[in-house]
XYZ file of C-alpha atoms in Angstrom:
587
model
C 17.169 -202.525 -184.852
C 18.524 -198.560 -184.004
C 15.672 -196.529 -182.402
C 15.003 -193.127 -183.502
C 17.511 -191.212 -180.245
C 15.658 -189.868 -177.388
C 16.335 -187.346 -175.376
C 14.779 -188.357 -172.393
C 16.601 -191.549 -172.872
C 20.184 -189.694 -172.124
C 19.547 -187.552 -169.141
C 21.639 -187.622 -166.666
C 19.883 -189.538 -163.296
C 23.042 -189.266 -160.583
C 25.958 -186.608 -160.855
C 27.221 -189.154 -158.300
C 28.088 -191.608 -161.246
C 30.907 -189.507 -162.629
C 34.226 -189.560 -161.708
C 36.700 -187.087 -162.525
C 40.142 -188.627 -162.888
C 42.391 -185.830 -163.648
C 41.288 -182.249 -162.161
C 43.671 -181.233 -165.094
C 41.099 -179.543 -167.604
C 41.121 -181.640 -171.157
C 39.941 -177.878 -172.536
C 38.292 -174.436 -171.493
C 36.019 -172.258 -173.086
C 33.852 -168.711 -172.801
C 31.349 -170.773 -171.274
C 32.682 -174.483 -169.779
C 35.382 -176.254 -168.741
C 36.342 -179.710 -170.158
C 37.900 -182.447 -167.866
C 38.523 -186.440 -168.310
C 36.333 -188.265 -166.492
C 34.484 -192.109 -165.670
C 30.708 -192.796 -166.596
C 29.383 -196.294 -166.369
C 32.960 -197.727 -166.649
C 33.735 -195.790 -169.754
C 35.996 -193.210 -170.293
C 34.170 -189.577 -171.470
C 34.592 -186.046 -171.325
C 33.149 -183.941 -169.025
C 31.616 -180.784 -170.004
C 30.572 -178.662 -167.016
C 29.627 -175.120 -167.784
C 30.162 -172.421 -165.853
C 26.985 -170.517 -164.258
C 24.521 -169.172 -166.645
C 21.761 -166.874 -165.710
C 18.294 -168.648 -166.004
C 16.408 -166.057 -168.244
C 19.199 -166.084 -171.049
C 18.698 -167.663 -174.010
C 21.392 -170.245 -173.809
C 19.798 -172.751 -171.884
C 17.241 -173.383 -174.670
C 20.345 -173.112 -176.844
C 22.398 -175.514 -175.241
C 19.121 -178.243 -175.262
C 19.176 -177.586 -178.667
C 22.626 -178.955 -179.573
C 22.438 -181.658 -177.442
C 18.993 -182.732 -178.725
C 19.754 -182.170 -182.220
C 23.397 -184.497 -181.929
C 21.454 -186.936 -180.156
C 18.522 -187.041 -182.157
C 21.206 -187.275 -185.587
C 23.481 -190.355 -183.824
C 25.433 -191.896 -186.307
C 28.529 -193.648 -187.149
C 30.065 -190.067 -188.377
C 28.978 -187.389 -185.645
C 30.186 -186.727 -181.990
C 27.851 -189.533 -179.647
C 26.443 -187.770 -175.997
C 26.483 -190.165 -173.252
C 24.524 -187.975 -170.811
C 23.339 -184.583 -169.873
C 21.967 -182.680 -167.008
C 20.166 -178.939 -166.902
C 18.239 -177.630 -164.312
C 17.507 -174.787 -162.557
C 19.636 -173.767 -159.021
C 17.296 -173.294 -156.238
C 16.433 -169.725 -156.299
C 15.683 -170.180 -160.015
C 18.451 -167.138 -160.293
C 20.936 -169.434 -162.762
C 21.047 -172.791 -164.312
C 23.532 -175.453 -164.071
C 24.293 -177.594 -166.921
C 26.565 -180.543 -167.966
C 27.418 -182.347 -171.245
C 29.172 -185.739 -171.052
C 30.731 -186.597 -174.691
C 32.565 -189.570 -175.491
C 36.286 -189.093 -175.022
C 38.499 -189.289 -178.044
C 42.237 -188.925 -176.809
C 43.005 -187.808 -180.653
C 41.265 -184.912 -180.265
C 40.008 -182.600 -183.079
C 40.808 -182.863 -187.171
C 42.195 -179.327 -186.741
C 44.969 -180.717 -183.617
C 45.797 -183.880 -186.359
C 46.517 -181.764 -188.820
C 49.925 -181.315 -188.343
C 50.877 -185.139 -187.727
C 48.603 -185.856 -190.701
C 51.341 -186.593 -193.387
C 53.675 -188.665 -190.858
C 51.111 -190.222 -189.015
C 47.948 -190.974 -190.949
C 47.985 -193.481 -193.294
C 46.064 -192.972 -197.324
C 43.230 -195.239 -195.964
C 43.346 -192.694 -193.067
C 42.857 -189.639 -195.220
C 40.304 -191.510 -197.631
C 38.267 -192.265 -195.069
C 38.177 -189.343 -192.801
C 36.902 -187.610 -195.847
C 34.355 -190.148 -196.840
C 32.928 -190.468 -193.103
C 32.693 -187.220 -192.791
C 30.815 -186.729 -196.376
C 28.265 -189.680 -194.913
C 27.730 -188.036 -191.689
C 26.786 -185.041 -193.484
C 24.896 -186.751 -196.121
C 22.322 -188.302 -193.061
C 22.152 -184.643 -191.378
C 20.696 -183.394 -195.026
C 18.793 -186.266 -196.134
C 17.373 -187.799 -193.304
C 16.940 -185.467 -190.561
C 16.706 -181.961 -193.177
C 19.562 -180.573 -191.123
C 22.001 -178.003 -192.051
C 24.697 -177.774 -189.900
C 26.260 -174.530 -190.378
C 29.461 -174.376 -189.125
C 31.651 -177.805 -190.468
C 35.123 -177.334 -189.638
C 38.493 -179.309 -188.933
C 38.187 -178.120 -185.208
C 34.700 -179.000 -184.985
C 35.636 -183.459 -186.024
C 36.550 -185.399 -183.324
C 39.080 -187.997 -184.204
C 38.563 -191.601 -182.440
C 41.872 -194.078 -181.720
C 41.022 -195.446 -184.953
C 41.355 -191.947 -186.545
C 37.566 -191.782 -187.508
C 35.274 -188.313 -187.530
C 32.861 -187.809 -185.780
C 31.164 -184.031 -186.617
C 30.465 -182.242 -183.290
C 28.732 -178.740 -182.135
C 25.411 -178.522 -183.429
C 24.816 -175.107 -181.902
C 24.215 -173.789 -185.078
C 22.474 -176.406 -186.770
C 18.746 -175.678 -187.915
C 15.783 -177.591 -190.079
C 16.338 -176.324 -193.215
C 12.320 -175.464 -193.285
C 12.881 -173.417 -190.038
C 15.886 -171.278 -190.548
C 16.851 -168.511 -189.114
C 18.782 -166.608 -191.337
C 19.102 -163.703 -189.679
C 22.935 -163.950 -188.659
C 26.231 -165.146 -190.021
C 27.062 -168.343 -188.384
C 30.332 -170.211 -188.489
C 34.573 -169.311 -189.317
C 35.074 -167.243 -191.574
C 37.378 -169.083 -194.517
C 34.819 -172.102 -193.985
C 32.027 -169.640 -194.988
C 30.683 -169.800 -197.559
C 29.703 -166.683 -199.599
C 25.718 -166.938 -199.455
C 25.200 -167.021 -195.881
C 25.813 -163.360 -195.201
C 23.234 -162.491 -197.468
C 20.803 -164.370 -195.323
C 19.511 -166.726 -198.237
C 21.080 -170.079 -197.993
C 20.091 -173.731 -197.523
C 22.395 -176.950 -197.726
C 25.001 -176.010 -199.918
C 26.840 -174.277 -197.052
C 27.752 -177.191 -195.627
C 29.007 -178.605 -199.046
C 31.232 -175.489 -199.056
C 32.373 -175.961 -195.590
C 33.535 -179.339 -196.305
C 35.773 -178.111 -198.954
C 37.847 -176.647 -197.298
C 38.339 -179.528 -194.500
C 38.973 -181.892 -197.585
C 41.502 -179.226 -198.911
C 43.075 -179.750 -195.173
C 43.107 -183.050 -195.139
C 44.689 -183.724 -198.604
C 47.242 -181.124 -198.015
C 47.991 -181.920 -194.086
C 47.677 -178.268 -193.293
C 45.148 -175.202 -192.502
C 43.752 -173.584 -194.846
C 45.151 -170.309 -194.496
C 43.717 -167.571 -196.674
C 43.944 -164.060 -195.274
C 40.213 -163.320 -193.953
C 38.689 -160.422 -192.373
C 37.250 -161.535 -189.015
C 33.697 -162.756 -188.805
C 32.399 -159.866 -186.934
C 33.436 -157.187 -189.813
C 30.676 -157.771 -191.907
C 31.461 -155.189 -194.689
C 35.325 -156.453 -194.830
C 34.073 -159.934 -194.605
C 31.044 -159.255 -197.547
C 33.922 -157.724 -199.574
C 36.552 -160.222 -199.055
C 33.619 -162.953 -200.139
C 32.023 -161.174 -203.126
C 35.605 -159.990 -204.455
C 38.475 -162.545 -203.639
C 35.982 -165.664 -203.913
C 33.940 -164.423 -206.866
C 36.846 -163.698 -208.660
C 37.992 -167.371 -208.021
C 40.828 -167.105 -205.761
C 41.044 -170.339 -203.658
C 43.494 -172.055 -201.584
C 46.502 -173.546 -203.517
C 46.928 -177.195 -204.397
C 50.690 -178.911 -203.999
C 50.167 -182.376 -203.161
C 46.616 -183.586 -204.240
C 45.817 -185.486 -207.635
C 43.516 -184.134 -210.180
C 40.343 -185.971 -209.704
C 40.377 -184.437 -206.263
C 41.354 -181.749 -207.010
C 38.297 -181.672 -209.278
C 36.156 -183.005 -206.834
C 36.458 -179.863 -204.761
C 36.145 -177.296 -207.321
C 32.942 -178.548 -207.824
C 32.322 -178.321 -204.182
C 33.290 -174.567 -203.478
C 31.623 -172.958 -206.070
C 30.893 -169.240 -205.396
C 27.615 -169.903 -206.731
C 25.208 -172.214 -204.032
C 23.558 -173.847 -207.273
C 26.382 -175.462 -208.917
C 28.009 -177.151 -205.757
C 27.883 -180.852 -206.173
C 25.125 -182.351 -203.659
C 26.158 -184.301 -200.791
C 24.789 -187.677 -202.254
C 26.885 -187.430 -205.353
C 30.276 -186.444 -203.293
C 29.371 -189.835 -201.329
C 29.037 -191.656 -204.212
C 32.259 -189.873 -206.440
C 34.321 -190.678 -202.717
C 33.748 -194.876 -203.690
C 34.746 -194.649 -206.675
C 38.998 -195.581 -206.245
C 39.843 -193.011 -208.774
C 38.545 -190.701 -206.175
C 40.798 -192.339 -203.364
C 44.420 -190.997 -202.125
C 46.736 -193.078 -203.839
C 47.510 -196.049 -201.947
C 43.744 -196.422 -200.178
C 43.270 -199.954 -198.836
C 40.449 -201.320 -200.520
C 39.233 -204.098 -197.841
C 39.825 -201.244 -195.199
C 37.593 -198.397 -197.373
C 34.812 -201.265 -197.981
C 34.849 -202.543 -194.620
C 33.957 -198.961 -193.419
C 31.673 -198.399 -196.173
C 29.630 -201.887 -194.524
C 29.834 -200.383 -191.111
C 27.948 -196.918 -192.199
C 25.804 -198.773 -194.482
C 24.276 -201.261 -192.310
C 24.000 -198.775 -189.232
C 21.814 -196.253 -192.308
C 19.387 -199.500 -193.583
C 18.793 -200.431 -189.613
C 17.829 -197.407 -188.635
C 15.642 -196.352 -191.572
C 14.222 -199.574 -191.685
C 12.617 -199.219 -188.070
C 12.103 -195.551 -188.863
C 9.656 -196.865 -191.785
C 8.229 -200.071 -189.477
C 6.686 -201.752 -191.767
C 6.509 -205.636 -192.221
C 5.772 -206.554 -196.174
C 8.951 -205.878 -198.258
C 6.521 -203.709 -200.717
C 5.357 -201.306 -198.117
C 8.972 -200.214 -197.258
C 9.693 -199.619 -200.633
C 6.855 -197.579 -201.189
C 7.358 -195.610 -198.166
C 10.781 -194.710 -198.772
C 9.781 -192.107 -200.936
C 7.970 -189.753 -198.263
C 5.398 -187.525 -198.427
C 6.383 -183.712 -197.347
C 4.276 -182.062 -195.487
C 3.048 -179.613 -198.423
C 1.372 -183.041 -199.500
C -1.120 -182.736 -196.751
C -2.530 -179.590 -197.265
C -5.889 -179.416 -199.148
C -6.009 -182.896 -198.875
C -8.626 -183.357 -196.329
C -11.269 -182.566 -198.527
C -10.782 -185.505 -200.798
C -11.011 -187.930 -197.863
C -14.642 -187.327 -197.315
C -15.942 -189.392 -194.239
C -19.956 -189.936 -194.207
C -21.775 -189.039 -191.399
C -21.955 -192.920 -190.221
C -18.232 -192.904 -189.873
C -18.369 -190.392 -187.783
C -20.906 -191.407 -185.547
C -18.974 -194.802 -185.334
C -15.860 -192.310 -183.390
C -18.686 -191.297 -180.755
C -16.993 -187.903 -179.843
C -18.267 -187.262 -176.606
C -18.520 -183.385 -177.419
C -14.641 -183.388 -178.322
C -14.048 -181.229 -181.166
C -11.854 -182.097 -184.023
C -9.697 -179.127 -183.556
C -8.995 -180.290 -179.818
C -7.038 -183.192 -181.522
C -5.340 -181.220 -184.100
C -4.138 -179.130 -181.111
C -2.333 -182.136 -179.128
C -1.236 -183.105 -182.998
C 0.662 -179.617 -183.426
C 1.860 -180.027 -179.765
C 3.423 -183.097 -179.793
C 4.709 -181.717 -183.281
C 6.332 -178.651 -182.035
C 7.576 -180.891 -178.679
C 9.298 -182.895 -180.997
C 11.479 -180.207 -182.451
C 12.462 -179.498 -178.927
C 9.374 -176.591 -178.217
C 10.054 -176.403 -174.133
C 6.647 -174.469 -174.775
C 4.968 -177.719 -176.014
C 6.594 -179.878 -173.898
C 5.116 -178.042 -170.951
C 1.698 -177.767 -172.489
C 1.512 -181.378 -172.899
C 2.747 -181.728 -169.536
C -0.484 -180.039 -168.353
C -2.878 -181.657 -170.708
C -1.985 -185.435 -169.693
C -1.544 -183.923 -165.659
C -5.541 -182.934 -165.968
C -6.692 -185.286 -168.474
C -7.844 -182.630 -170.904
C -8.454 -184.008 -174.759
C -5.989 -186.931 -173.425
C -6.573 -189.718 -171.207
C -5.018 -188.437 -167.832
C -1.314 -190.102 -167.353
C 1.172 -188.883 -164.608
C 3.606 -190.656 -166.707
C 3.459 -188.935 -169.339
C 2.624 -185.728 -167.623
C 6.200 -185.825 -165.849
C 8.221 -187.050 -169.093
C 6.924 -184.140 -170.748
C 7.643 -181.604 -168.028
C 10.997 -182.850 -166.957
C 12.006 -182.803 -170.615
C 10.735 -178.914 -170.819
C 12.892 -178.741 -167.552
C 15.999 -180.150 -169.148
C 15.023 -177.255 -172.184
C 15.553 -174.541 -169.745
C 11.855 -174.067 -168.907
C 12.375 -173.494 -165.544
C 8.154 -173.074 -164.622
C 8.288 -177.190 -165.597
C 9.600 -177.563 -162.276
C 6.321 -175.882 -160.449
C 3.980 -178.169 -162.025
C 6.339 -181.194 -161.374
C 6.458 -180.333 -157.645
C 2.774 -179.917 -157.511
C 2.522 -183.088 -158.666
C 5.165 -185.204 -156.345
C 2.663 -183.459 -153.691
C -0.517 -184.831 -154.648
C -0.226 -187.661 -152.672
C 0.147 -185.985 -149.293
C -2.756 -184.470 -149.964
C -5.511 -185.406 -146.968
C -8.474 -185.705 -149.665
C -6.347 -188.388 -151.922
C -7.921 -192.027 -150.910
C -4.975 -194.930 -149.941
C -5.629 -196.662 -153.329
C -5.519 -193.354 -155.411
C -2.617 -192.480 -153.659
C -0.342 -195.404 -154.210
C -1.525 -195.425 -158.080
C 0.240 -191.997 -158.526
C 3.533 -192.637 -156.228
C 3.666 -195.900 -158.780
C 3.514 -193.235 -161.502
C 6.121 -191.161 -160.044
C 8.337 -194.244 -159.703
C 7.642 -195.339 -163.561
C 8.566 -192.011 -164.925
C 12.053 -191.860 -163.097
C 12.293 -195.227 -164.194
C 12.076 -197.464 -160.729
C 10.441 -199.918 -162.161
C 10.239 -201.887 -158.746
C 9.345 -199.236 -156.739
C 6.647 -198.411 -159.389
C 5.385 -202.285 -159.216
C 5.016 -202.214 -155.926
C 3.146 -199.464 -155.746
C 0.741 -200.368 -158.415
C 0.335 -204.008 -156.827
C -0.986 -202.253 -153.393
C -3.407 -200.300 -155.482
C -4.559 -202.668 -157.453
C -5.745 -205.129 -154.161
C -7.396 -201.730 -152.974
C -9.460 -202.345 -156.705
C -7.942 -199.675 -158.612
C -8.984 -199.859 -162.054
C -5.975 -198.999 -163.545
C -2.897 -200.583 -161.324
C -3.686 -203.798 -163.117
C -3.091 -202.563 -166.706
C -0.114 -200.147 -165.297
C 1.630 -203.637 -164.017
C 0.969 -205.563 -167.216
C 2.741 -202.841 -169.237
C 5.418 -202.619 -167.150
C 6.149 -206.423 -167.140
C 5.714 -206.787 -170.880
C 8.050 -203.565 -171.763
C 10.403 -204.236 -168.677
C 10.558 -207.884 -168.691
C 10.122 -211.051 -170.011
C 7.195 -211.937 -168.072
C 4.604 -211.916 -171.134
C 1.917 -214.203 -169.926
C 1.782 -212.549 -166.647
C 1.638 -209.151 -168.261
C -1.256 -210.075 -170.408
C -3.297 -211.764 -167.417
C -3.076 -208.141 -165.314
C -3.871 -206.636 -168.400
C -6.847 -208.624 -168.847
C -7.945 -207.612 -165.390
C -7.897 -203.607 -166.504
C -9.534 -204.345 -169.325
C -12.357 -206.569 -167.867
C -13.135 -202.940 -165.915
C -13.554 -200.821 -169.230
C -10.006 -199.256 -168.359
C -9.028 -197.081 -171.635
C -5.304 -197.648 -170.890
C -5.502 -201.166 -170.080
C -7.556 -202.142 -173.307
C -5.574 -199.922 -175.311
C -2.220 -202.043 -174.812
C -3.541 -204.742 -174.370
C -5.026 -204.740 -178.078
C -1.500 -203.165 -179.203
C -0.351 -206.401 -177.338
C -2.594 -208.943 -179.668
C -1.950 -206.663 -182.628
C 2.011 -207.469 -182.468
C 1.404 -210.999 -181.699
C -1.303 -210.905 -184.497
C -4.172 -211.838 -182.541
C -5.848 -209.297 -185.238
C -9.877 -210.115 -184.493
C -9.252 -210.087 -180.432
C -7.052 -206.463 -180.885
C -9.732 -205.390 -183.097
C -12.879 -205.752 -180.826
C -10.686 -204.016 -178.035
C -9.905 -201.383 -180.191
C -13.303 -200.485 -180.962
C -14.107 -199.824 -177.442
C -10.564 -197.938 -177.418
C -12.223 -195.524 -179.768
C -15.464 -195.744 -178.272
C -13.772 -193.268 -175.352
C -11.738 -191.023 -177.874
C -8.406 -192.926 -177.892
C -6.325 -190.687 -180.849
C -4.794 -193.539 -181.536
C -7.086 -195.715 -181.123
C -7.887 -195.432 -185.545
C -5.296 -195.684 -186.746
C -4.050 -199.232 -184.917
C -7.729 -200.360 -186.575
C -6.238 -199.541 -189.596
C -3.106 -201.499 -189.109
C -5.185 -204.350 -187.709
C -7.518 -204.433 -191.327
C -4.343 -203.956 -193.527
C -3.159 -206.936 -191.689
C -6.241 -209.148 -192.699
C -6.050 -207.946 -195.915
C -9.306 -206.155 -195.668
C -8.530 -202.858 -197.334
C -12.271 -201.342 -197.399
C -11.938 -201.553 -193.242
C -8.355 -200.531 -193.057
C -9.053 -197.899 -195.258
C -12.134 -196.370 -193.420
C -10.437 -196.307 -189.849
C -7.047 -194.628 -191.783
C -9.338 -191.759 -193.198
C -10.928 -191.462 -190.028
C -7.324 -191.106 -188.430
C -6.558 -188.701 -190.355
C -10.139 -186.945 -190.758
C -11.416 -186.984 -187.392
C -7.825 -187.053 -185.162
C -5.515 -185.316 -187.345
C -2.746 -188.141 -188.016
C -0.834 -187.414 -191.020
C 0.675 -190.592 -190.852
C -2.426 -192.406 -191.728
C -1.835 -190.511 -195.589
C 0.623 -192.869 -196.373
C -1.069 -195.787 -195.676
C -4.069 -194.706 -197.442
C -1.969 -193.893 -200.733
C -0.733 -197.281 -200.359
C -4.476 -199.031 -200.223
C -5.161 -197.071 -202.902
C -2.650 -198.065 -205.362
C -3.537 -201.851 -203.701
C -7.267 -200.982 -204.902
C -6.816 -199.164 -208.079
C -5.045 -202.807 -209.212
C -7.896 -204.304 -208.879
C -10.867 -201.897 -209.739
C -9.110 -199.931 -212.250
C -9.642 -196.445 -210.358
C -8.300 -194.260 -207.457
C -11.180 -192.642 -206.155
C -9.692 -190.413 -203.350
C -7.427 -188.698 -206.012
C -10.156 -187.982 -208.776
């Protein structure tokens, strides 16, 4: 099943594994230089960019594209192998590095001209159709806008299959910044330089690449340049307005339709993206002479990648929760609703709070929130929160991941607190057993996993509390070593250790040992494990006992801020309302 991308899980760990093959440059820009190049035995382009000064803003810039393409993988867009950005060592610039998958084909914009020789209908058909999909999963399942679709920004593959590229642009439609034109002007639609648009952009964009790729040519409508706003403003609000487009000569009418519908001066009345997908199966939609086996076949491809990766973006088991859950709550939904999920004062005297307030875990909520949306800010905040221990258990792991990935975002301080931590253990007042517990950590974040065991192993005989659990996680993530993994496991969590119980129990809970992860979990939330509610929930919903599995969900939410738990509470509620004939949290 597809994982949600990572960024972490793509960063570069040796410049030493690529090799350039041709010092010939594949492409230059204002700011890199492109050349062919080997990684892991596959071929890829290699990105290097020239030197950038540490306190501009492209660093942050840059980790936004490449988080945002990685983080919207799909069958249709431009795949990163690996990346590297970090700091030189006077701080004074940054050096950076993209490696992209190679496709000898090119662009769209440099098949253009071979496009009526070369490409077959099928080709044509399904070029536009991938490239309608890819931006169908940027607006419907990430809430992406792109910005700046063009024929120079898809990457053809041998097979002559887009893949959208340069996300530079791209935003959250809920965060915006509409401030500044963005993209070429003839692919611009008219909206965006009055600084109000939203997804239909991209809709308009794409009209003119289908126009390009039905008529095998550019587009070429005289157009101020983007930079002359006034002549630009006039050219849109005159020349478009007045409905002058590009001319037709070789493309049949339901096509032609099809993108009159689609460049519409007015935003509103642009088809959506989900009905071009679904107008682009229909065969009266095809180029004349489309392969039908060929078209389906690539339909399958997209199709099955979508449903695996939404499915373990949902993770549920029962066939009923998924359905439910595809219809998603925003996050309007959640506000005001904490005061209909009244907890009683014996609920929350079963969380035992230890003085922690319930705004210290909406904090690390909002954190790990922003952090996701690539926040180097966050990232570094969290960084110092697991290094100390504060509201969190204390984890070196995840102290690093978050730093290094503020690193990689062009946070340059990251690297200060990630020194200061690869120090601690020559540190005189450091004991030998404390010591070897955090070089084990160091080792596990980097991902040297048998440096890290080792590590952990001679801590553990010195009667570290911890090394045990730290082993058992690694052997049942990292191997196939389960009953070993429990049995160390066991040992952490015969000492009380919060991280050793805690995976343990998320250990019985996937093997549904329910009543042994439950009793662990209670202890789990005993010492203010965030998480700790929620898996109680997951554990009752399991056994079918809704009344528990709803108490530890509103507690989630109530007590450590996890939205999540909303959904699962709607869902008991609708389970309980069958049976009793009311819906008592919604009254």
């Amino acid at each position: 099943m597809k994982q949600s991308p990572c960024v972490g899980d793509i960063l570069l760990e040796n410049e030493a594994q690529i090799t350039v093959l041709n010092k010939k440059k594949l492409g230059s820009g204002a700011t890199c230089e492109v050349y062919l190049c080997e990684y892991k035995n596959t071929k890829a382009a290699y990105k290097k960019m020239t030197k950038i000064e540490s306190h501009s803003y492209f660093p942050k810039q840059l980790f936004r594209e490449i988080a945002i393409t990685q983080q919207c993988e799909h069958p249709a867009t431009l795949k990163i192998l690996a990346f590297d950005i970090r700091p030189s060592k006077n701080f004074s610039e940054i050096k950076a590095m993209i490696l992209n998958e190679y496709y000898p084909k090119k662009t769209l914009d440099d098949c253009l001209k071979e496009m009526s020789s070369s490409w077959t209908p099928t080709d044509r058909t399904i070029c536009m159709y991938g490239l309608a999909r890819g931006i169908k999963h940027l607006h419907t399942t990430w809430k992406i806008i792109h910005r700046d679709i063009k024929s120079s920004n898809v990457f053809i593959d041998e097979h002559k299959r887009p893949h959208i590229a340069d996300f530079g642009f791209s935003k959250e439609n809920k965060n915006l910044d509409q401030s500044r034109a963005c993209g070429t002007p003839y692919y611009m639609a008219p909206e965006v330089l009055t600084q109000k648009f939203s997804f239909p952009v991209d809709i308009f964009s794409l009209s003119i690449v289908f126009f390009e790729i039905l008529e095998g040519k550019k587009c070429r409508m005289k157009t101020p340049n983007q930079f002359q706003g006034f002549k630009l403003q006039k050219f849109l609000n005159n020349e478009w307005k007045q409905g002058k487009r590009p001319a037709f000569t070789q493309t049949k009418a339901e096509l032609k339709e099809l993108i009159d519908h689609m460049w519409c001066y007015e935003a509103e009345e642009r088809l959506k993206i989900e009905d071009i997908c679904y107008k682009l199966e229909n065969p009266d939609y095809w180029i004349d002479g489309t392969d039908k086996n060929e078209f389906l076949q690539y339909k399958k491809m997209i199709d099955d990648y979508e449903k695996d990766f939404i499915g373990n973006r949902v993770g549920l088991d029962t066939q009923e929760m998924i359905q439910y859950f595809n219809n998603e709550v925003d996050d309007d939904e959640f506000s005001g609703f904490s005061d209909d999920l009244d907890i009683d004062d014996d609920d929350q005297n079963d969380s035992n709070h230890n003085n922690l307030k319930d705004n210290d875990f909406l904090f690390v909520r909002k954190l790990i929130k922003l952090a996701n949306k690539y926040n180097s800010e966050a990232m570094i905040s969290l960084g110092i929160l697991f290094k100390e221990g504060v509201i969190v258990p204390k984890d070196l792991v995840l102290s690093l991941k978050y730093l290094n990935q503020s690193l990689s975002f062009g946070n340059v301080y990251a690297e200060i607190l990630i020194n200061e931590i690869n120090n601690i253990p020559n540190q005189n007042s450091v004991c030998e057993k404390e010591k070897h517990f955090i070089i084990g950590q160091i080792h596990e974040s980097k991902g040297e996993i048998t440096d890290a065991l080792t590590s952990y192993l001679f801590s553990a005989k010195l009667g570290h509390a911890e090394a045990p659990g730290r082993i058992g996680s690694i052997l049942l993530r990292q191997t196939d070593h389960f009953e070993l993994g429990e049995k160390y496991l066991l040992k952490g969590a015969e000492k009380n250790n919060l991280f050793s119980m805690y995976w343990l129990a998320m250990y019985y809970l996937s093997h549904q040992n329910y009543q042994q992860s439950i009793s662990l979990l209670k202890k789990c939330l005993q010492q203010n494990h965030f998480e700790a509610a929620s898996a109680l929930g997951r554990a009752y919903l399991e056994l079918k006992d809704l009344e528990m599995a709803k108490k530890y969900f509103r507690e989630s939410f109530k007590v450590y801020h996890d939205e999540s738990a909303i959904k699962f509470i709607k869902f008991i509620n609708l389970e309980l309302s069958d049976d009793k004939g009311e819906n008592e949290d919604f009254d």
